[in-house]
Short mmCIF file of C-alpha atoms and ligand atoms in Angstrom, two decimals:
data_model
loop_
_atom_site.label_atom_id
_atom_site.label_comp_id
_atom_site.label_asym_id
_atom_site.label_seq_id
_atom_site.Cartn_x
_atom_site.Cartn_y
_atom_site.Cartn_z
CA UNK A 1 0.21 2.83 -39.32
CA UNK A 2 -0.38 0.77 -35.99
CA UNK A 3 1.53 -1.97 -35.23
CA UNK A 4 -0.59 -2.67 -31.87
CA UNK A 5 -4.66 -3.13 -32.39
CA UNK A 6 -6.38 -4.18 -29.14
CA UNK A 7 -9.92 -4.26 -30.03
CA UNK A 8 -12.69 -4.53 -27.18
CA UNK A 9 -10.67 -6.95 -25.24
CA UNK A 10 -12.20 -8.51 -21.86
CA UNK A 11 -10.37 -10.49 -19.38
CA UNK A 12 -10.92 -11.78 -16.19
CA UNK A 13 -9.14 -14.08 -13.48
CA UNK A 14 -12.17 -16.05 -12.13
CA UNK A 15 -14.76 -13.58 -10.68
CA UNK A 16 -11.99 -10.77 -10.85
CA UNK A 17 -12.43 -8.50 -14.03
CA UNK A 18 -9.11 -7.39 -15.07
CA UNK A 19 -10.08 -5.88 -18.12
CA UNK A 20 -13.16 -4.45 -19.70
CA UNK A 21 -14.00 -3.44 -23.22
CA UNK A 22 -10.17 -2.13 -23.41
CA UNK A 23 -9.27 -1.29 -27.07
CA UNK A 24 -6.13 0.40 -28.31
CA UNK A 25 -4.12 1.23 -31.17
CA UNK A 26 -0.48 1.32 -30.61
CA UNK A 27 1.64 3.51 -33.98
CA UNK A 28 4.67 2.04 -35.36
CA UNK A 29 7.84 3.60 -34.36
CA UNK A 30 6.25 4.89 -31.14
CA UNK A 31 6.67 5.60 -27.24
CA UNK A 32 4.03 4.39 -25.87
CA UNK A 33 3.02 4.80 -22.42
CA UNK A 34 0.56 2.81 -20.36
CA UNK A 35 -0.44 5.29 -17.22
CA UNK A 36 -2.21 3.48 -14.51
CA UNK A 37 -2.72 2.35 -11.10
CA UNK A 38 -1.66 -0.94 -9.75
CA UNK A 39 -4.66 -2.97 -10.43
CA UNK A 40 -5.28 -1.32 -13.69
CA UNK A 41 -5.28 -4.19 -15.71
CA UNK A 42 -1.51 -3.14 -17.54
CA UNK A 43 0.28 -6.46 -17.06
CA UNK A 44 -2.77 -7.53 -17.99
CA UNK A 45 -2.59 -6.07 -21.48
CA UNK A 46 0.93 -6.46 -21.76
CA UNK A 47 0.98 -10.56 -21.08
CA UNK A 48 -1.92 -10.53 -23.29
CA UNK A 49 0.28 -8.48 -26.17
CA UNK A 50 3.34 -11.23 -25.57
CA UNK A 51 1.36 -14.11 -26.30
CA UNK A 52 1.40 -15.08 -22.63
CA UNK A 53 -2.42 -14.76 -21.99
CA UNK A 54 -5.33 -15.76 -23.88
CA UNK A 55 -8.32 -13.03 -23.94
CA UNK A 56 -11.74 -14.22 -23.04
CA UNK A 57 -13.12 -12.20 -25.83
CA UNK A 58 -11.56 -9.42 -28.69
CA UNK A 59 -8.88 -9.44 -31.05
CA UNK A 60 -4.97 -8.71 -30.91
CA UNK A 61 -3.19 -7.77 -33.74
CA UNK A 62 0.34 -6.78 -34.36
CA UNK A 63 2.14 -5.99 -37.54
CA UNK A 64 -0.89 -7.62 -38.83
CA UNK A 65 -0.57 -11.03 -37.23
CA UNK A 66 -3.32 -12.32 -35.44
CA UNK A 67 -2.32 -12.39 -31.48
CA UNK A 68 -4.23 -16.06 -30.71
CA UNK A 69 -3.12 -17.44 -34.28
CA UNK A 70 0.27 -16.47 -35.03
CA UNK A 71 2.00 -16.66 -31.58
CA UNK A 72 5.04 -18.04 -33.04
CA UNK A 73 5.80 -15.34 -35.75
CA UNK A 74 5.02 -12.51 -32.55
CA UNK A 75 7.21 -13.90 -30.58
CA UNK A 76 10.02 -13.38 -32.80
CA UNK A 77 9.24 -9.31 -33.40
CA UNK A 78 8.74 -9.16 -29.94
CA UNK A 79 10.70 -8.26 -26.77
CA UNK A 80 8.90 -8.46 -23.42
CA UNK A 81 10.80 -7.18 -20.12
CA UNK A 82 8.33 -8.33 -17.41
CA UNK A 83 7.65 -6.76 -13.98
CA UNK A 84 9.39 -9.52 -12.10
CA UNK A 85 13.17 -10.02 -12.68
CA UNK A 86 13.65 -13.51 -12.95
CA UNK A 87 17.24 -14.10 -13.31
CA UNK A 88 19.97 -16.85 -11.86
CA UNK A 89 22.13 -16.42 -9.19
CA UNK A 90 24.85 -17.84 -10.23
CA UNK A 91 25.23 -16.98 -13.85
CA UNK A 92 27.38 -13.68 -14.69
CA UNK A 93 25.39 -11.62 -16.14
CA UNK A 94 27.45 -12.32 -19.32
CA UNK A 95 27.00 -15.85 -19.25
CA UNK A 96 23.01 -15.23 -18.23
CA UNK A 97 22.73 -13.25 -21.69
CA UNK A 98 24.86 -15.40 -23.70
CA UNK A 99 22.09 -18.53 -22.55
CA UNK A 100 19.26 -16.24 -23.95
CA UNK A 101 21.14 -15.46 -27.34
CA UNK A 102 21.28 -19.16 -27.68
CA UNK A 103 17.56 -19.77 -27.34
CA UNK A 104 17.09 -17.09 -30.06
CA UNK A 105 19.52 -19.49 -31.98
CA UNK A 106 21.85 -16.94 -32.61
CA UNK A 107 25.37 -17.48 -33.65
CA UNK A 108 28.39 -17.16 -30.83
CA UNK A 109 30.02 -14.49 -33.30
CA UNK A 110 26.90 -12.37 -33.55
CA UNK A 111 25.93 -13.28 -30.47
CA UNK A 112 28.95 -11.88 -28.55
CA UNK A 113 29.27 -8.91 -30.59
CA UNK A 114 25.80 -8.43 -30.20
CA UNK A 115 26.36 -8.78 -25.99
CA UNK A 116 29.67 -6.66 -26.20
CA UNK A 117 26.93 -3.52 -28.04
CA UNK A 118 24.69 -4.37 -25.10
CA UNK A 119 26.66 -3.78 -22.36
CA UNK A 120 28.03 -0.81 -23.56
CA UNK A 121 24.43 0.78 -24.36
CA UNK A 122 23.61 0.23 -20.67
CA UNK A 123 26.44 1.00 -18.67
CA UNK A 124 26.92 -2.87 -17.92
CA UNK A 125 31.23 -3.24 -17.90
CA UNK A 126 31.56 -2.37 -14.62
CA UNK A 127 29.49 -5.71 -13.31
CA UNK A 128 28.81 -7.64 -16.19
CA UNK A 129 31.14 -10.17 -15.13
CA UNK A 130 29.65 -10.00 -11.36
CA UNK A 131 27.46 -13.35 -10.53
CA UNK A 132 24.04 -12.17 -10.61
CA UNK A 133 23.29 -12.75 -7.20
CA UNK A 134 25.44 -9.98 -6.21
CA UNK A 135 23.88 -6.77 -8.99
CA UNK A 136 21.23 -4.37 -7.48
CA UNK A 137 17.88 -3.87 -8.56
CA UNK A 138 18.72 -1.27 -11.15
CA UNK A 139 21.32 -4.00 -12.26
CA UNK A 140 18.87 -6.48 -12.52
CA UNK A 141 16.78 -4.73 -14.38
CA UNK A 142 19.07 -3.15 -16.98
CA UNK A 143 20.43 -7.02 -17.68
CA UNK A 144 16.63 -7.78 -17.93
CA UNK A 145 16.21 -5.05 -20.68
CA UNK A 146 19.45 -6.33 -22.35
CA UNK A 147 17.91 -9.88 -22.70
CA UNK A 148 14.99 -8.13 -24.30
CA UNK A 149 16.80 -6.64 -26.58
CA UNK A 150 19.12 -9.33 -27.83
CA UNK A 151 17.33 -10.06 -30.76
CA UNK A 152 16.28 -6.77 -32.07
CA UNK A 153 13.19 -7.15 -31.26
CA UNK A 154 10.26 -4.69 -33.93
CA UNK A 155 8.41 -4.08 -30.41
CA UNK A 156 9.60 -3.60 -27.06
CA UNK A 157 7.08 -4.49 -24.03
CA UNK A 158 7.81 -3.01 -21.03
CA UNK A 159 6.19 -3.63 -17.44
CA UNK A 160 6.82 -0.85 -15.18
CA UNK A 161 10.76 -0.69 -15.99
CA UNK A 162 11.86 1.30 -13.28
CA UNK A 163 9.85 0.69 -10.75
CA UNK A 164 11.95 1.56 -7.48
CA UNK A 165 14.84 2.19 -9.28
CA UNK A 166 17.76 4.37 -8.66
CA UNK A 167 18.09 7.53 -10.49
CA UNK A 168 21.52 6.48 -12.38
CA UNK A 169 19.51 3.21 -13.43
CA UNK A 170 16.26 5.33 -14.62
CA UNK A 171 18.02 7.85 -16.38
CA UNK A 172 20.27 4.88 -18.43
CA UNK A 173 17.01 3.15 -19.03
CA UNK A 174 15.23 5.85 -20.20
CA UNK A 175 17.85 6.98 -22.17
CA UNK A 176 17.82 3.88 -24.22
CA UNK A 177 14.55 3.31 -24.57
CA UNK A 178 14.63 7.17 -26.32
CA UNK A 179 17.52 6.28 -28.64
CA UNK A 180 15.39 2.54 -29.44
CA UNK A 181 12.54 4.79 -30.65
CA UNK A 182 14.60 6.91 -32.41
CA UNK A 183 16.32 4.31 -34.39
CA UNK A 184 12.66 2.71 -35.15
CA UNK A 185 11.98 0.35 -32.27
CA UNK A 186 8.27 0.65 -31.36
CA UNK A 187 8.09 0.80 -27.69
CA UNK A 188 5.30 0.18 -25.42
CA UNK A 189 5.88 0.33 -21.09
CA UNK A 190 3.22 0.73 -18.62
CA UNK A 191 3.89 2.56 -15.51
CA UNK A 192 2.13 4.31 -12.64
CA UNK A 193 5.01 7.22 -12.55
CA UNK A 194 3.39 10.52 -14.18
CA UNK A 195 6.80 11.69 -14.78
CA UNK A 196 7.75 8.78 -16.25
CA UNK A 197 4.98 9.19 -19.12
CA UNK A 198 5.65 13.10 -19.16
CA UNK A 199 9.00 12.32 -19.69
CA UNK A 200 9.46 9.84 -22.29
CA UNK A 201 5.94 8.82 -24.03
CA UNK A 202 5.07 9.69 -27.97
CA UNK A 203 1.39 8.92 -27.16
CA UNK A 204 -0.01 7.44 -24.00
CA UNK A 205 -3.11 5.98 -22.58
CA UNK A 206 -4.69 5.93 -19.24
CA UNK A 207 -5.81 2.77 -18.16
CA UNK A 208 -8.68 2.88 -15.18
CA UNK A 209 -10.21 -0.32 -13.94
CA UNK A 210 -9.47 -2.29 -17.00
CA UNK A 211 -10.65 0.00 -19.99
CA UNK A 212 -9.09 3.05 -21.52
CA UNK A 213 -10.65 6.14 -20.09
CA UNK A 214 -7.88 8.89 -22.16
CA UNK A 215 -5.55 8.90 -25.32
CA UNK A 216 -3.64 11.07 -26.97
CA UNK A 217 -0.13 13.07 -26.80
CA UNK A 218 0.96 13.86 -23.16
CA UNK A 219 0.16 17.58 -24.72
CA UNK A 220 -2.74 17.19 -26.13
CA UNK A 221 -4.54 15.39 -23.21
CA UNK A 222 -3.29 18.14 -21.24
CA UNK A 223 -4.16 20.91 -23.69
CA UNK A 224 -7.96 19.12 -24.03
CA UNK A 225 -8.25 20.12 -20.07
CA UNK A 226 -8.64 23.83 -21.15
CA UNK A 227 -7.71 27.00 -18.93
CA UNK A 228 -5.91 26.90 -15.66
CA UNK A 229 -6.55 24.91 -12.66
CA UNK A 230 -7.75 26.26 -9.45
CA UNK A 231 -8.04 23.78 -6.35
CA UNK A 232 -9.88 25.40 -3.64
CA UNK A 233 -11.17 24.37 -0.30
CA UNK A 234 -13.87 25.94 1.71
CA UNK A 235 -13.61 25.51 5.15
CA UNK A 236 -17.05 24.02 5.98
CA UNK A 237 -17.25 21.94 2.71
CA UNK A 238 -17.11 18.21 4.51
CA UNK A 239 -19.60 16.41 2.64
CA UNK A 240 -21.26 14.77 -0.56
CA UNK A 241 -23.81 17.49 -0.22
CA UNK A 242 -22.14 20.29 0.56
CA UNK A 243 -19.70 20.01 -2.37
CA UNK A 244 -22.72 19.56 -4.76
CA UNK A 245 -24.45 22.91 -3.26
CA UNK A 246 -20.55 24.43 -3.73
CA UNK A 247 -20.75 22.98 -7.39
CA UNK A 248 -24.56 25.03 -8.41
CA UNK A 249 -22.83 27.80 -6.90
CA UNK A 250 -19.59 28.35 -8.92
CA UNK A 251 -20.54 26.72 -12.03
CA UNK A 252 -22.91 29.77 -13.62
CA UNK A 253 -20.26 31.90 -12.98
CA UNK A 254 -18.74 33.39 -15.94
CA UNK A 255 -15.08 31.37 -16.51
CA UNK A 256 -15.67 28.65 -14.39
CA UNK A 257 -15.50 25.86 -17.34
CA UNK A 258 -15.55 22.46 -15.58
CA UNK A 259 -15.94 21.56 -11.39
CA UNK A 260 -14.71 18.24 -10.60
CA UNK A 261 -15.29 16.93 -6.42
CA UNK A 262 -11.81 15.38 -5.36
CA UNK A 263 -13.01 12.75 -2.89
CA UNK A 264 -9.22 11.68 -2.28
CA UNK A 265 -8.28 15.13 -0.03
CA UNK A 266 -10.93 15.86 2.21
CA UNK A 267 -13.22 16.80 -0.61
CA UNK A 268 -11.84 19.84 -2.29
CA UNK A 269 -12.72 21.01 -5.31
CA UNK A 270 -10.56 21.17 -8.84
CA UNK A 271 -12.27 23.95 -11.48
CA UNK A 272 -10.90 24.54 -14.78
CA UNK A 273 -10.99 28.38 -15.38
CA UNK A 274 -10.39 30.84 -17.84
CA UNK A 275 -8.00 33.34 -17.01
CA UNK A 276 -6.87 34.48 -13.56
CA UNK A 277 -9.51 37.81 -13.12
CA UNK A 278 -12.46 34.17 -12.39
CA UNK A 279 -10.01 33.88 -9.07
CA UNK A 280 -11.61 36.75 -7.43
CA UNK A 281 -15.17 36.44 -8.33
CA UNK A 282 -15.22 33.25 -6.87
CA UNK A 283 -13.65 34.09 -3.49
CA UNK A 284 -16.28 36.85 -3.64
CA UNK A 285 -19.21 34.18 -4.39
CA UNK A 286 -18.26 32.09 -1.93
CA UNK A 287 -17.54 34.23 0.78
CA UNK A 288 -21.08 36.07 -0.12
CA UNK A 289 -22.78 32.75 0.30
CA UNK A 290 -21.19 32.35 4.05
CA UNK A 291 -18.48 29.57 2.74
CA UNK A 292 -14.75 31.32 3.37
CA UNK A 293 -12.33 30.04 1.03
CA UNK A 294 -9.82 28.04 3.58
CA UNK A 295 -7.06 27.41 0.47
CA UNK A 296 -6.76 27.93 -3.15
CA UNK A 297 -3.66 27.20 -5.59
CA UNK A 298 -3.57 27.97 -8.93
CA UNK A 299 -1.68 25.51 -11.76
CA UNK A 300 -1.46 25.05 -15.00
CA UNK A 301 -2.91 21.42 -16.30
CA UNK A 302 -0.93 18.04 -15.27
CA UNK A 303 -1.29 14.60 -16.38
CA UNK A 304 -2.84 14.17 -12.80
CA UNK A 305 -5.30 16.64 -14.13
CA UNK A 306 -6.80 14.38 -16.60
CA UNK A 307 -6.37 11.70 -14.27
CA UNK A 308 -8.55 13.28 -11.73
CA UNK A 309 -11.03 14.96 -14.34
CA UNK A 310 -11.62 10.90 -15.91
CA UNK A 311 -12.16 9.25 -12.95
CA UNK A 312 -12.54 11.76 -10.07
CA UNK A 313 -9.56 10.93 -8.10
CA UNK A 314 -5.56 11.67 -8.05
CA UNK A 315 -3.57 8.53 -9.34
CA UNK A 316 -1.90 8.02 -5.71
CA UNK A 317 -5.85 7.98 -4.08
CA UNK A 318 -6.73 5.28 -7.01
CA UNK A 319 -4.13 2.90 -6.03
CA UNK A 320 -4.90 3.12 -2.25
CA UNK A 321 -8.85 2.32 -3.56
CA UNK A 322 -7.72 -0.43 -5.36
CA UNK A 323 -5.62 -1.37 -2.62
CA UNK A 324 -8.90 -0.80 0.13
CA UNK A 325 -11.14 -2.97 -2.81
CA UNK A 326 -13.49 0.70 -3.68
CA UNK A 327 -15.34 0.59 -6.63
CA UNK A 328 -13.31 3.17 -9.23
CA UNK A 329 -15.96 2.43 -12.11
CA UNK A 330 -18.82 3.89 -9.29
CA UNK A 331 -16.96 6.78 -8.11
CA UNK A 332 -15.87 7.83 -12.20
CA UNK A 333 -19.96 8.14 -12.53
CA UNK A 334 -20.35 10.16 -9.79
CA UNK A 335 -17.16 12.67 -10.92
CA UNK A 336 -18.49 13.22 -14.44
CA UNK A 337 -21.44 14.75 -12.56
P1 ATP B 1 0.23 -3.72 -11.18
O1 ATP B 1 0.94 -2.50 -11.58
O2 ATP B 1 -0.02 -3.82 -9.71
O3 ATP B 1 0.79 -4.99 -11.78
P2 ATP B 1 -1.71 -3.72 -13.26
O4 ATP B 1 -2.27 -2.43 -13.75
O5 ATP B 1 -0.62 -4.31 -14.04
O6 ATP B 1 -1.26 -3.57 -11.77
P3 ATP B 1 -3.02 -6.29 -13.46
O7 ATP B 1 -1.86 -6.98 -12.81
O8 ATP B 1 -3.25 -6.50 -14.89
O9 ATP B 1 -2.97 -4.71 -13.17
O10 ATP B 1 -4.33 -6.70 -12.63
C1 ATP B 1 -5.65 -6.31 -13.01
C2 ATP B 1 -6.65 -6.95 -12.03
O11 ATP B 1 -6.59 -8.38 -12.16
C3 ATP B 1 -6.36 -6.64 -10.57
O12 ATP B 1 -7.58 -6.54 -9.90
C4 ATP B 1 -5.60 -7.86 -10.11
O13 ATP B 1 -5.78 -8.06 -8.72
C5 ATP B 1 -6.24 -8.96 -10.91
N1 ATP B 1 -5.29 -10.06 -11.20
C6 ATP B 1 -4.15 -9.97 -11.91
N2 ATP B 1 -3.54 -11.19 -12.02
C7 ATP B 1 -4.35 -12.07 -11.37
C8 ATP B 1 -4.31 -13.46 -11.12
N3 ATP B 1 -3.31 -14.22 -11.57
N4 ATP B 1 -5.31 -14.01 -10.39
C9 ATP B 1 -6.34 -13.27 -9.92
N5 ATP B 1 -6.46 -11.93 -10.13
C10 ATP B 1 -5.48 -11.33 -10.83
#
């Protein structure tokens, strides 16, 4: 059963478009991961889940409740662990976490005991009774995740958890958020780590210039990709034109199952093939047409292989597009050639 429906959502700030058409369905008891660029539209979706953003058009439904009508019930199944740590100075942490409990009406008993469980399940003795002004980032951000969990929340939003973190704080983090899922939690994070995804997520989308371009199992996205992959570079192969001539080429050839034109590295190209005897009857093709090949690695399929195969560029090249204002919905059309 799904717990999250996002259906055909559309959102924009002004004349920016944040998202587009994005729907989603979110099982319960899930880890779900959000994979995206900045820009996305993944805080977005996630304000949007914890009643903190109005859509301009679509539904939101979880557990059933309506996500414009019911704010008050989601609020209370909900935990939401935003991007940005907002958290006093001068507090401890204890005291910062006993505050929350109280706005969640909790009582000091239950409360306490439920802080004391906290702080073990996140490493937090050590500093817990540290003004917050003095904790790290990775401190910071596990006390943030605490205060999201105080209340045992059904669903646990996420934005970009570890984001800069230290590799003690990531692995505690991610350890929890495994052992939340595995005691029932249903957890949803967006991030723009491929790892991160790889590593933890149930199911996961990909999120591309406010719509969903992929979904499925880390596997099965993966396994959808087909054969190998073969990145290869010819050494005269500088241009638009050139790569399409390079793509009539190779594509009759027997193996070759998909060309995609990676505009983020000089123009290469990334071919899904079947089987490593394709390898020489492409060097062979290529070298016959006058076009050496300059490099060629062979992999098996990556998360950054769907990325690239969706949308025609690497996840790192799509967030210094977004960054440099390209259009990603243009240069998707002119991948899925
Ligand atoms: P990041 O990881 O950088 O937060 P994201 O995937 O979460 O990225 P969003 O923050 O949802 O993406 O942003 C989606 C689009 O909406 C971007 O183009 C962004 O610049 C724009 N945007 C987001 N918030 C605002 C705002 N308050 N005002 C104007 N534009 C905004």
């Amino acid at each position: 059963m799904s717990l999250i429906v996002l259906d055909h959502l559309e959102k924009s700030y002004g004349t920016i478009p944040a998202l587009r058409d994005l729907s989603l369905q979110v099982p319960e008891g899930c880890l779900y991961g959000l994979l995206g660029p900045n820009g996305a539209g993944k805080t977005t979706t996630l304000r949007i889940l914890a009643t903190l953003l109005a859509p301009d058009l679509g539904d939101v439904r979880i557990a059933g409740l309506d996500g414009l009508k019911d704010q008050r019930e989601i609020r209370r199944l909900i935990g939401y662990v935003a991007q940005e740590v907002a958290i006093d100075k001068i507090l401890t942490g204890r005291e910062l976490l006993a505050l929350q409990g109280d706005l969640y009406h909790l009582r000091p008993k239950q409360r306490n005991q439920r802080i004391d469980e906290l702080i073990e399940m996140l490493g937090m003795d050590p500093w817990i009774d540290r003004r917050c002004g003095t904790y790290s980032g990775g401190m910071r951000r596990r006390l943030d995740l605490a205060a999201g969990l105080l209340h045992r929340p059904q669903l646990l939003i996420l934005d970009e958890p570890t984001v800069g973190l230290d590799i003690e704080s990531r692995a505690v983090i991610w350890n929890v958020l495994r052992d939340l899922r595995d005691q029932g939690t249903t957890v949803l994070l967006s991030t723009h780590y491929l790892e991160e995804v790889e590593a933890l997520a149930d199911r996961m989308a990909i999120i591309d210039a406010g719509t969903v371009i992929a979904e499925g199992t880390p596997n099965d996205l993966k396994k959808r990709l087909g054969g190998d992959r073969v990145t290869l570079r010819v050494r005269e192969f500088s241009n638009e034109q050139e790569a399409e001539t390079i793509c009539d080429l190779l594509e009759p050839l027997d193996g070759v199952q998909n060309i995609v034109i990676n505009r983020s590295q000089g123009h290469s190209l990334n071919l899904v093939v079947d089987g490593e005897q394709v390898l020489p009857r492409l060097r062979l093709c290529l070298e016959e047409a006058g076009l050496p090949v300059f490099a060629l690695a062979q992999s098996r399929p990556s998360l950054d292989d769907v990325y690239l195969q969706a949308t025609g560029r690497t996840l790192m090249d799509a967030e210094l597009a977004i960054a440099g204002q390209r259009d990603p919905k243009q240069e998707r059309k002119q991948a899925m050639r």
